[in-house]
Coordinates of C-alpha atoms in Angstrom, one line a residue:
M12 CA -8.2 -8.7 67.0
K13 CA -9.1 -12.1 65.8
V14 CA -12.5 -11.7 64.0
F15 CA -14.8 -14.4 62.7
L16 CA -16.8 -13.1 59.7
T17 CA -19.9 -14.6 58.1
G18 CA -21.4 -13.3 54.8
A19 CA -17.9 -12.3 53.6
T20 CA -18.8 -12.9 49.9
G21 CA -22.0 -10.8 50.0
F22 CA -22.5 -7.1 49.0
V23 CA -22.1 -5.8 52.6
G24 CA -19.7 -8.5 53.6
S25 CA -17.2 -7.8 50.9
Y26 CA -16.9 -4.1 52.1
V27 CA -16.7 -5.1 55.8
L28 CA -14.0 -7.6 55.0
R29 CA -11.9 -4.9 53.3
E30 CA -12.5 -2.5 56.2
L31 CA -11.5 -5.2 58.7
L32 CA -8.2 -5.9 56.9
S33 CA -7.5 -2.1 56.5
A34 CA -7.9 -1.7 60.3
G35 CA -5.3 -4.4 60.9
H36 CA -7.6 -7.2 62.2
D37 CA -6.8 -10.9 61.7
V38 CA -9.9 -12.2 59.8
R39 CA -11.2 -15.7 59.6
V40 CA -14.1 -16.1 57.2
L41 CA -16.8 -18.7 57.1
L42 CA -17.5 -20.1 53.6
R43 CA -19.3 -23.0 52.0
R44 CA -17.1 -25.2 50.0
G45 CA -16.6 -24.0 46.5
S46 CA -17.1 -20.3 47.3
E47 CA -13.4 -19.4 47.8
S48 CA -13.1 -17.8 44.4
K49 CA -15.7 -15.1 45.4
L50 CA -13.1 -13.6 47.8
G51 CA -11.0 -12.5 44.8
E52 CA -7.7 -10.9 45.6
L53 CA -8.5 -11.0 49.3
A54 CA -8.4 -14.8 49.5
D55 CA -4.6 -14.8 50.4
R56 CA -5.1 -12.3 53.2
V57 CA -7.7 -14.2 55.2
E58 CA -8.1 -17.6 56.9
V59 CA -10.9 -19.6 55.4
V60 CA -12.9 -22.2 57.3
H61 CA -15.7 -24.2 55.8
G62 CA -19.1 -24.4 57.3
D63 CA -22.8 -23.5 57.1
I64 CA -24.7 -21.4 59.5
T65 CA -27.8 -23.7 59.2
Q66 CA -25.7 -26.6 60.4
A67 CA -24.6 -25.8 64.0
D68 CA -22.0 -28.6 64.2
T69 CA -19.9 -27.0 61.4
L70 CA -19.4 -23.7 63.3
T71 CA -17.5 -24.7 66.4
P72 CA -14.1 -25.5 64.9
G73 CA -13.9 -22.1 63.2
L74 CA -14.5 -20.2 66.4
D75 CA -11.4 -21.4 68.3
G76 CA -9.4 -18.4 69.5
V77 CA -11.8 -15.9 68.1
E78 CA -12.2 -12.6 70.0
A79 CA -15.1 -11.2 68.1
V80 CA -17.8 -12.4 65.6
V81 CA -19.4 -10.2 62.8
H82 CA -22.5 -11.9 61.5
L83 CA -23.8 -10.4 58.3
V84 CA -25.7 -13.2 56.5
G85 CA -29.1 -12.3 55.2
I86 CA -31.4 -12.8 52.2
L87 CA -33.9 -10.5 50.5
R88 CA -36.1 -13.2 48.9
E89 CA -37.3 -16.6 50.1
V90 CA -36.9 -19.7 47.9
P91 CA -38.9 -22.3 50.0
D92 CA -38.4 -25.1 47.5
A93 CA -34.6 -24.8 48.1
G94 CA -35.0 -24.5 51.9
V95 CA -34.1 -20.8 51.7
T96 CA -36.5 -19.0 54.1
F97 CA -36.2 -16.0 56.4
Q98 CA -36.8 -18.2 59.4
R99 CA -34.1 -20.7 58.5
I100 CA -31.5 -18.0 57.5
H101 CA -32.2 -15.0 59.6
L102 CA -33.4 -16.7 62.8
E103 CA -32.2 -20.3 63.1
G104 CA -28.9 -19.5 61.3
A105 CA -28.2 -16.5 63.5
K106 CA -29.1 -18.5 66.6
N107 CA -26.6 -21.2 65.6
V108 CA -23.8 -18.6 65.2
I109 CA -24.7 -16.9 68.4
D110 CA -24.9 -20.1 70.4
A111 CA -21.6 -21.4 68.9
A112 CA -19.8 -18.1 69.7
K113 CA -21.0 -18.1 73.3
S114 CA -19.9 -21.8 73.8
A115 CA -16.5 -20.9 72.3
G116 CA -16.1 -18.1 74.9
V117 CA -16.3 -15.2 72.4
K118 CA -16.8 -11.9 74.2
R119 CA -17.8 -9.5 71.3
F120 CA -20.6 -10.1 68.8
L121 CA -21.8 -7.7 66.0
L122 CA -25.0 -8.5 64.2
M123 CA -26.4 -6.8 61.1
S124 CA -30.2 -6.7 61.4
A125 CA -32.5 -4.5 59.4
N126 CA -34.3 -1.2 59.9
G127 CA -38.0 -2.0 60.5
A128 CA -37.2 -5.2 62.6
K129 CA -40.2 -5.7 64.9
P130 CA -42.1 -8.3 66.9
R131 CA -44.2 -10.9 65.1
A132 CA -47.5 -9.2 66.3
D133 CA -46.5 -5.9 64.6
A134 CA -44.6 -7.2 61.5
S135 CA -45.9 -7.2 58.0
S136 CA -43.3 -9.7 56.8
A137 CA -41.4 -12.7 58.2
Y138 CA -38.3 -10.8 57.1
Q139 CA -39.0 -8.3 60.0
W140 CA -39.9 -10.5 62.8
T141 CA -37.1 -13.1 62.1
K142 CA -34.6 -10.2 62.2
F143 CA -36.1 -9.0 65.5
E144 CA -36.1 -12.4 67.2
A145 CA -32.4 -12.9 66.2
E146 CA -31.7 -9.6 67.9
E147 CA -33.4 -10.7 71.1
H148 CA -31.6 -14.0 71.1
L149 CA -28.3 -12.0 70.9
R150 CA -29.4 -9.6 73.7
Q151 CA -30.0 -12.5 76.0
S152 CA -26.7 -14.3 75.3
G153 CA -24.6 -12.4 77.8
M154 CA -22.0 -11.3 75.2
D155 CA -21.0 -7.7 74.5
Y156 CA -23.1 -7.0 71.5
T157 CA -23.8 -4.2 68.9
I158 CA -26.7 -4.5 66.5
F159 CA -26.9 -2.5 63.3
R160 CA -30.2 -1.8 61.6
P161 CA -29.4 -0.3 58.1
S162 CA -32.0 1.3 55.9
V163 CA -31.5 0.7 52.1
V164 CA -27.9 0.4 51.3
F165 CA -26.3 1.8 48.1
G166 CA -22.8 1.4 46.7
K167 CA -20.9 -0.2 43.8
P168 CA -21.5 -4.0 43.8
S169 CA -19.2 -6.7 42.6
K170 CA -20.6 -8.9 39.7
G171 CA -23.6 -10.9 40.7
Q172 CA -24.2 -9.0 44.0
P173 CA -27.7 -7.6 44.6
E174 CA -27.6 -3.8 45.3
F175 CA -30.5 -1.3 45.7
V176 CA -29.7 1.3 43.1
S177 CA -28.3 -1.2 40.5
Q178 CA -31.5 -3.3 40.8
L179 CA -33.8 -0.3 40.4
A180 CA -31.7 0.8 37.4
K181 CA -32.3 -2.6 35.7
D182 CA -35.9 -3.2 36.7
M183 CA -37.3 0.4 36.4
F184 CA -35.0 2.4 34.1
G185 CA -34.4 -0.6 31.8
L186 CA -38.0 0.0 30.6
P187 CA -38.7 2.1 27.5
G188 CA -39.3 5.7 28.2
I189 CA -42.8 5.3 27.0
I190 CA -43.7 3.4 30.1
P191 CA -44.0 5.5 33.3
L192 CA -42.2 4.6 36.5
P193 CA -44.6 3.4 39.1
L194 CA -45.4 5.5 42.2
F195 CA -46.9 3.0 44.6
R196 CA -49.5 4.1 47.1
E197 CA -52.2 2.5 49.2
G198 CA -55.7 3.0 47.9
L199 CA -56.8 4.7 44.8
P200 CA -55.0 7.9 43.7
S201 CA -56.9 11.1 43.5
L202 CA -58.2 12.4 40.3
A203 CA -55.6 15.2 40.3
A204 CA -52.8 12.6 40.7
L205 CA -54.2 10.5 37.8
V206 CA -54.3 13.6 35.6
K207 CA -50.7 14.5 36.5
G208 CA -49.6 11.0 35.9
F209 CA -51.1 10.7 32.5
V210 CA -49.6 14.0 31.2
P211 CA -45.9 13.2 31.0
F212 CA -44.9 16.4 29.2
A213 CA -46.1 18.7 32.1
R214 CA -42.8 18.9 34.0
R215 CA -44.2 20.9 37.0
W216 CA -46.9 18.2 37.5
Q217 CA -44.3 15.5 37.3
E218 CA -42.2 17.2 39.9
S219 CA -45.3 17.5 42.1
L220 CA -45.9 13.8 41.6
A221 CA -42.3 12.9 42.6
R222 CA -43.0 14.6 45.9
D223 CA -46.5 13.4 46.6
G224 CA -47.3 10.5 44.3
S225 CA -45.9 8.0 46.8
P226 CA -46.1 9.2 50.5
F227 CA -43.5 6.8 52.0
E228 CA -39.8 7.8 52.5
L229 CA -36.5 6.0 52.2
Q230 CA -33.2 7.0 53.8
P231 CA -30.4 5.4 51.7
V232 CA -27.0 5.0 53.4
A233 CA -23.6 4.4 51.7
I234 CA -22.2 0.9 52.0
E235 CA -18.8 2.5 52.9
N236 CA -20.4 4.3 55.9
L237 CA -22.1 1.1 57.1
A238 CA -18.9 -1.0 56.8
E239 CA -16.8 1.7 58.5
G240 CA -19.2 1.9 61.4
I241 CA -19.4 -1.8 61.9
V242 CA -15.6 -2.2 62.1
K243 CA -15.0 0.9 64.2
S244 CA -17.6 -0.4 66.8
L245 CA -15.1 -3.2 67.6
A246 CA -12.9 -0.6 69.3
V247 CA -15.6 1.7 70.8
D248 CA -16.7 0.7 74.3
A249 CA -19.7 3.1 74.0
A250 CA -21.1 0.9 71.3
K251 CA -21.5 -2.1 73.5
G252 CA -25.1 -3.0 74.2
K253 CA -26.3 -0.5 71.6
T254 CA -28.7 -1.0 68.6
Y255 CA -27.8 1.5 65.9
E256 CA -30.2 2.6 63.3
V257 CA -28.2 3.3 60.1
G258 CA -29.5 5.6 57.5
G259 CA -28.2 8.5 55.4
K260 CA -28.5 12.1 56.3
A261 CA -31.3 12.8 53.8
R262 CA -34.8 11.3 53.4
F263 CA -36.4 10.9 49.9
R264 CA -39.9 10.2 48.8
W265 CA -40.1 7.3 46.4
G266 CA -40.5 9.6 43.3
E267 CA -37.7 11.8 44.4
L268 CA -35.4 8.9 44.9
L269 CA -36.2 7.6 41.4
D270 CA -35.3 11.1 40.0
V271 CA -31.9 11.0 41.8
I272 CA -31.2 7.5 40.3
G273 CA -32.2 8.8 36.9
A274 CA -29.8 11.7 37.2
G275 CA -27.1 9.2 38.3
L276 CA -27.7 7.2 35.1
G277 CA -27.1 10.4 33.1
R278 CA -30.6 11.4 32.2
S279 CA -31.0 15.1 31.6
K280 CA -34.5 15.3 32.9
P281 CA -36.7 13.1 35.2
R282 CA -38.5 10.1 33.8
W283 CA -42.2 10.0 33.4
K284 CA -44.0 8.8 36.5
A285 CA -47.6 7.7 37.2
P286 CA -49.4 6.6 40.4
V287 CA -50.1 2.9 40.7
P288 CA -52.3 1.4 43.5
A289 CA -50.4 -1.2 45.5
F290 CA -53.3 -3.5 45.6
L291 CA -53.1 -4.0 41.9
I292 CA -49.5 -5.3 42.2
R293 CA -50.5 -7.5 45.2
I294 CA -53.2 -9.1 42.9
L295 CA -50.4 -10.0 40.4
L296 CA -48.2 -11.3 43.2
S297 CA -51.1 -13.5 44.4
I298 CA -50.9 -15.5 41.1
R299 CA -48.4 -18.3 41.9
F300 CA -46.7 -18.6 38.5
L301 CA -46.1 -14.8 38.4
R302 CA -44.3 -14.6 41.7
R303 CA -40.9 -15.7 40.5
L304 CA -41.1 -13.7 37.3
L305 CA -41.8 -10.3 38.9
P306 CA -38.8 -8.3 40.3
I307 CA -40.5 -7.6 43.6
T308 CA -42.1 -9.9 46.2
R309 CA -45.1 -9.4 48.4
D310 CA -42.9 -8.9 51.5
Q311 CA -40.8 -6.4 49.7
L312 CA -43.8 -4.4 48.5
D313 CA -45.4 -4.3 51.9
M314 CA -42.1 -3.2 53.6
L315 CA -41.6 -0.6 50.9
M316 CA -45.0 0.9 51.5
E317 CA -44.2 1.3 55.2
G318 CA -41.2 3.4 54.4
N319 CA -37.7 3.0 55.7
V320 CA -36.4 5.9 57.8
C321 CA -34.6 6.1 61.1
N322 CA -32.7 8.2 63.6
E323 CA -29.2 8.0 62.2
L324 CA -27.6 10.5 64.5
P325 CA -26.2 8.1 67.2
F326 CA -24.5 6.0 64.6
F327 CA -22.6 8.8 62.9
R328 CA -21.8 10.5 66.3
D329 CA -20.7 7.6 68.4
L330 CA -18.6 5.9 65.6
E331 CA -17.3 9.2 64.1
V332 CA -18.3 8.3 60.5
K333 CA -18.6 11.0 57.9
A334 CA -21.7 10.6 55.9
I335 CA -21.6 10.0 52.2
P336 CA -24.7 11.7 50.6
F337 CA -27.1 10.0 48.2
T338 CA -26.4 12.1 45.1
P339 CA -26.3 11.4 41.3
Q340 CA -22.5 11.6 41.4
N341 CA -22.2 9.0 44.1
I342 CA -24.4 6.5 42.3
A343 CA -23.0 7.0 38.8
Y344 CA -21.6 3.4 39.1
A345 CA -25.2 2.2 38.1
G346 CA -24.8 3.7 34.7
S347 CA -21.6 2.0 33.9
G348 CA -22.3 -1.7 33.9
A349 CA -25.1 -2.5 36.5
Y350 CA -27.5 -0.7 34.2
Q351 CA -27.7 -1.9 30.6
P352 CA -30.4 -0.6 28.2
M353 CA -32.2 -3.2 26.2
N354 CA -30.7 -3.8 22.8
V355 CA -31.2 -6.2 19.9
S356 CA -28.7 -8.0 17.7
A357 CA -29.8 -10.3 15.0
A358 CA -28.0 -12.0 12.1
V359 CA -30.3 -12.2 9.1
A360 CA -29.6 -13.0 5.5
V361 CA -31.4 -12.1 2.3
A362 CA -31.3 -13.3 -1.3
S363 CA -29.6 -10.4 -2.7
S364 CA -28.1 -11.7 -5.9
S365 CA -28.4 -14.6 -8.3
R366 CA -26.3 -16.1 -11.0
R367 CA -26.7 -18.8 -13.6
R368 CA -24.3 -21.6 -13.3
G369 CA -24.4 -25.0 -15.1
G370 CA -27.9 -24.3 -16.4
K371 CA -29.2 -23.6 -12.9
W372 CA -29.9 -20.4 -11.0
V373 CA -27.8 -20.2 -7.9
V374 CA -29.1 -17.8 -5.2
Y375 CA -26.4 -16.2 -3.0
H376 CA -27.4 -15.1 0.5
H377 CA -25.5 -12.0 1.8
P378 CA -25.6 -10.6 5.3
I379 CA -27.4 -7.3 5.5
P380 CA -24.7 -4.6 5.8
P381 CA -24.5 -2.7 9.0
S382 CA -26.6 0.4 9.3
N383 CA -24.8 3.7 9.6
T384 CA -27.7 4.8 11.9
G385 CA -26.5 2.7 14.8
V386 CA -29.6 0.6 14.8
S387 CA -30.6 -2.4 12.6
L388 CA -32.3 -1.7 9.3
A389 CA -35.4 -3.5 10.4
K390 CA -35.7 -1.3 13.5
F391 CA -34.9 1.8 11.4
G392 CA -37.7 0.8 9.1
M393 CA -40.1 0.5 12.0
W394 CA -39.2 3.9 13.2
V395 CA -39.9 5.3 9.8
F396 CA -43.3 3.7 9.8
L397 CA -44.0 5.0 13.2
A398 CA -42.9 8.4 12.1
S399 CA -45.7 8.3 9.4
E400 CA -48.1 7.2 12.1
V401 CA -47.1 10.1 14.2
M402 CA -47.9 12.5 11.3
F403 CA -51.3 10.7 10.9
F404 CA -52.4 11.0 14.5
T405 CA -50.9 14.5 14.8
G406 CA -53.1 15.6 12.0
L407 CA -56.2 14.2 13.7
I408 CA -55.3 15.4 17.2
G409 CA -54.2 18.8 15.9
A410 CA -57.5 19.2 14.0
Y411 CA -59.4 18.5 17.2
I412 CA -57.4 21.0 19.3
V413 CA -57.8 23.7 16.6
V414 CA -61.5 23.2 16.2
R415 CA -62.1 23.1 19.9
N416 CA -60.2 26.3 20.6
A417 CA -62.0 28.0 17.8
T418 CA -65.5 27.0 19.2
P419 CA -66.5 29.3 22.0
Q420 CA -69.4 27.0 23.1
W421 CA -67.7 23.6 22.9
P422 CA -70.2 20.8 23.5
R423 CA -69.0 19.0 26.6
P424 CA -70.6 15.6 27.3
T425 CA -71.7 14.8 30.9
D426 CA -71.8 11.0 30.7
L427 CA -68.1 10.2 30.2
N428 CA -67.2 7.3 32.6
L429 CA -63.8 8.5 33.8
G430 CA -63.4 5.5 36.1
L431 CA -63.8 3.0 33.3
V432 CA -61.4 4.9 31.1
A433 CA -58.8 5.3 33.8
S434 CA -59.0 1.6 34.3
M435 CA -58.6 1.0 30.5
T436 CA -55.6 3.4 30.6
F437 CA -53.9 1.5 33.4
I438 CA -54.6 -1.8 31.7
L439 CA -52.9 -0.6 28.5
I440 CA -49.9 0.7 30.5
M441 CA -49.6 -2.6 32.3
S442 CA -49.7 -4.4 28.8
S443 CA -46.6 -2.4 27.9
M444 CA -44.8 -3.4 31.1
T445 CA -45.7 -7.1 30.6
L446 CA -44.4 -6.9 27.0
V447 CA -41.1 -5.5 28.2
L448 CA -40.8 -8.3 30.7
G449 CA -41.5 -10.7 27.9
L450 CA -38.8 -9.2 25.8
S451 CA -36.4 -9.4 28.6
G452 CA -37.3 -13.1 28.9
V453 CA -36.5 -13.9 25.4
Q454 CA -33.3 -11.9 25.6
E455 CA -32.3 -14.0 28.5
N456 CA -33.5 -17.1 26.7
K457 CA -36.1 -17.8 29.4
Q458 CA -38.8 -19.2 27.1
G459 CA -41.3 -19.7 30.0
K460 CA -41.0 -16.1 31.1
F461 CA -41.3 -14.9 27.6
R462 CA -44.5 -16.8 26.8
V463 CA -46.2 -16.0 30.1
F464 CA -45.7 -12.2 29.8
L465 CA -46.5 -12.2 26.1
G466 CA -49.7 -14.0 26.9
L467 CA -50.5 -11.4 29.6
T468 CA -49.9 -8.6 27.1
I469 CA -52.4 -10.2 24.7
L470 CA -54.8 -10.6 27.6
F471 CA -54.5 -7.0 28.7
G472 CA -54.8 -5.7 25.0
S473 CA -57.9 -7.9 24.5
I474 CA -59.5 -6.6 27.7
F475 CA -58.8 -3.0 26.5
V476 CA -60.5 -3.6 23.1
G477 CA -63.4 -5.3 24.8
L478 CA -63.9 -2.3 27.2
Q479 CA -63.6 0.1 24.4
A480 CA -66.3 -1.8 22.4
Y481 CA -68.5 -1.8 25.5
E482 CA -68.0 2.0 25.9
W483 CA -68.8 2.5 22.1
A484 CA -71.9 0.4 22.4
H485 CA -73.1 2.5 25.3
F486 CA -72.4 5.8 23.6
L487 CA -73.8 4.9 20.2
A488 CA -77.1 4.2 21.9
H489 CA -77.3 7.7 23.1
H490 CA -75.0 9.8 20.9
K491 CA -74.7 9.6 17.1
P492 CA -71.4 10.6 15.4
M493 CA -73.1 13.6 13.7
E494 CA -74.8 14.8 16.9
N495 CA -72.1 17.5 17.6
Q496 CA -68.5 18.3 17.0
F497 CA -67.2 16.5 20.1
W498 CA -68.8 13.2 19.2
G499 CA -67.6 13.4 15.6
F500 CA -64.0 13.8 16.8
F501 CA -64.5 11.2 19.7
Y502 CA -65.6 8.4 17.3
T503 CA -62.9 9.3 14.7
L504 CA -60.0 9.5 17.2
T505 CA -60.9 6.5 19.4
G506 CA -62.0 4.5 16.4
F507 CA -58.7 4.8 14.6
H508 CA -56.8 4.1 17.8
G509 CA -59.0 1.1 18.6
A510 CA -58.3 -0.3 15.1
H511 CA -54.6 0.1 15.8
V512 CA -54.8 -1.7 19.1
T513 CA -56.8 -4.5 17.5
I514 CA -54.1 -4.9 14.8
G515 CA -51.5 -4.9 17.6
V516 CA -53.3 -7.7 19.4
I517 CA -53.4 -9.8 16.2
M518 CA -49.7 -9.3 15.7
L519 CA -49.0 -10.2 19.3
A520 CA -51.1 -13.3 18.9
A521 CA -49.1 -14.3 15.9
L522 CA -45.9 -13.8 17.9
F523 CA -47.4 -16.0 20.6
V524 CA -48.1 -18.9 18.2
R525 CA -44.5 -18.7 16.9
A526 CA -43.2 -18.5 20.5
L527 CA -44.9 -21.7 21.3
R528 CA -43.0 -23.3 18.4
G529 CA -39.7 -22.0 19.7
K530 CA -39.1 -19.6 16.9
Y531 CA -37.5 -16.9 19.1
T532 CA -34.3 -17.1 21.0
A533 CA -31.8 -14.7 22.6
A534 CA -30.0 -14.4 19.3
R535 CA -33.2 -14.2 17.1
H536 CA -36.0 -12.0 18.3
N537 CA -36.1 -9.0 16.1
A538 CA -39.8 -9.4 15.4
V539 CA -40.6 -9.2 19.0
E540 CA -38.8 -5.9 19.2
M541 CA -40.6 -4.6 16.1
V542 CA -44.0 -5.4 17.4
G543 CA -43.0 -4.0 20.8
L544 CA -42.2 -0.7 19.3
Y545 CA -45.5 -0.5 17.6
W546 CA -47.4 -1.5 20.8
H547 CA -45.6 1.1 22.9
F548 CA -46.5 3.8 20.3
V549 CA -50.2 2.8 20.4
D550 CA -50.1 3.1 24.2
L551 CA -48.5 6.6 24.0
V552 CA -51.2 7.7 21.6
W553 CA -54.0 6.5 23.9
I554 CA -52.5 8.5 26.8
I555 CA -52.7 11.6 24.7
L556 CA -56.3 10.8 23.6
F557 CA -57.2 10.1 27.2
T558 CA -55.8 13.5 28.2
I559 CA -57.5 15.7 25.6
L560 CA -60.8 13.8 25.2
Y561 CA -61.7 12.8 28.8
L562 CA -59.7 15.2 31.1
F563 CA -59.9 18.6 29.4

């Protein structure tokens, strides 16, 4: 069959193209000029025609003699300044292809839509209603159509192709382990969920959070299954006039899905997770200059919160596709290239020797020899320093736990403001996330991104210090340090920690001043990593203090 394919160089399109060729179809692909190299080794096996789905007059020549059209073009994110919008691509572009196919006498048309496509009145995003209106236009065209509505799709991508698991591996699991993975939910989490989220070492609590922390479900489907079903439908009469919802055989809560991805990346135990109210992320996304820097859009967040599940049975039954399950083994590709942990490499020189020559002292600069620990000597030194800090805080925290357990009538205050302190904790965790995003900015040599997120880290740290000073002022007016054992430990532990946070804010401010002068680049940002390690440690200490002082 002569098949006209759009979106052939995309993630889904590349798999559908291979499947079409394997099934013996004669394929003609629509490309914009200059995109031929993206076809790779398949370029010699297809006929290429140039055109653009947003320019209707470029489509007609390529449809001559075509028996079926497979339209796969779609976008995940709008770039209005470049004219890339859901309405222009999903709706107007699809209409152009459908109308051109009808005019050319094409009898069969396959359209890839999206699970969750719905009318404008019911849609939470233009992504959804533009997909739906494109479906309606096809239904009214008079051609024999089949529409596919896939849930989230997983599978090994080619270089530069966006893919669900690989993107999460980069955006979520690329963060240091000290930062919890966010479990998005509408409204404020319960007190029980907050407690579970701020106690990362309680494995049973973390397993409970994975199930219940985010109530929405996803139903990942393998790209091989989707591509196979699309191509098989060309030869199945029962598929004509059908709209297939395409999902995997299993449904996962958001936290459970993150655990599967973690296992696929080779992690021996689940990552720490904590509940995050979705409205806080929406507030960040409402700030214009942050929108392009954050890895998620408002539309994507809203659709994520709705869940993405479907009735997959007709798809697998009618098209006789054998489901590939969403398991750690089947997503191991994300740990072999798509996911890269953050690293640092910096060339530094030190004055390590001097020699007198011709009456003058000549200083020779030698590169620092490579460390046999596998990390730079500067980073190793920071870890040694943090180890000493661990011993310091362990002594203080251990003393508190021992004295408390040895005191039958432990004085328990009744005026601790848990809401305020939970907000402080969230702000400090957010500061770690913004610092990681800032570090990724300098590693990518994106100075604007680096400075913005470094500035946000300073802002969040300063807010934390301000709130802690406010809390201290309130308590000192009512409770003296020597009032009882609790208040003695409280002021000691939070005081030392507050001093560490203040020092961290000062160091971050110094980094920011140097960043404004362009002192840090992709090849030279060791100081940013060193301060980052210190800041993440301070955050972890606070989570422990929050747990033992305020929750128990």
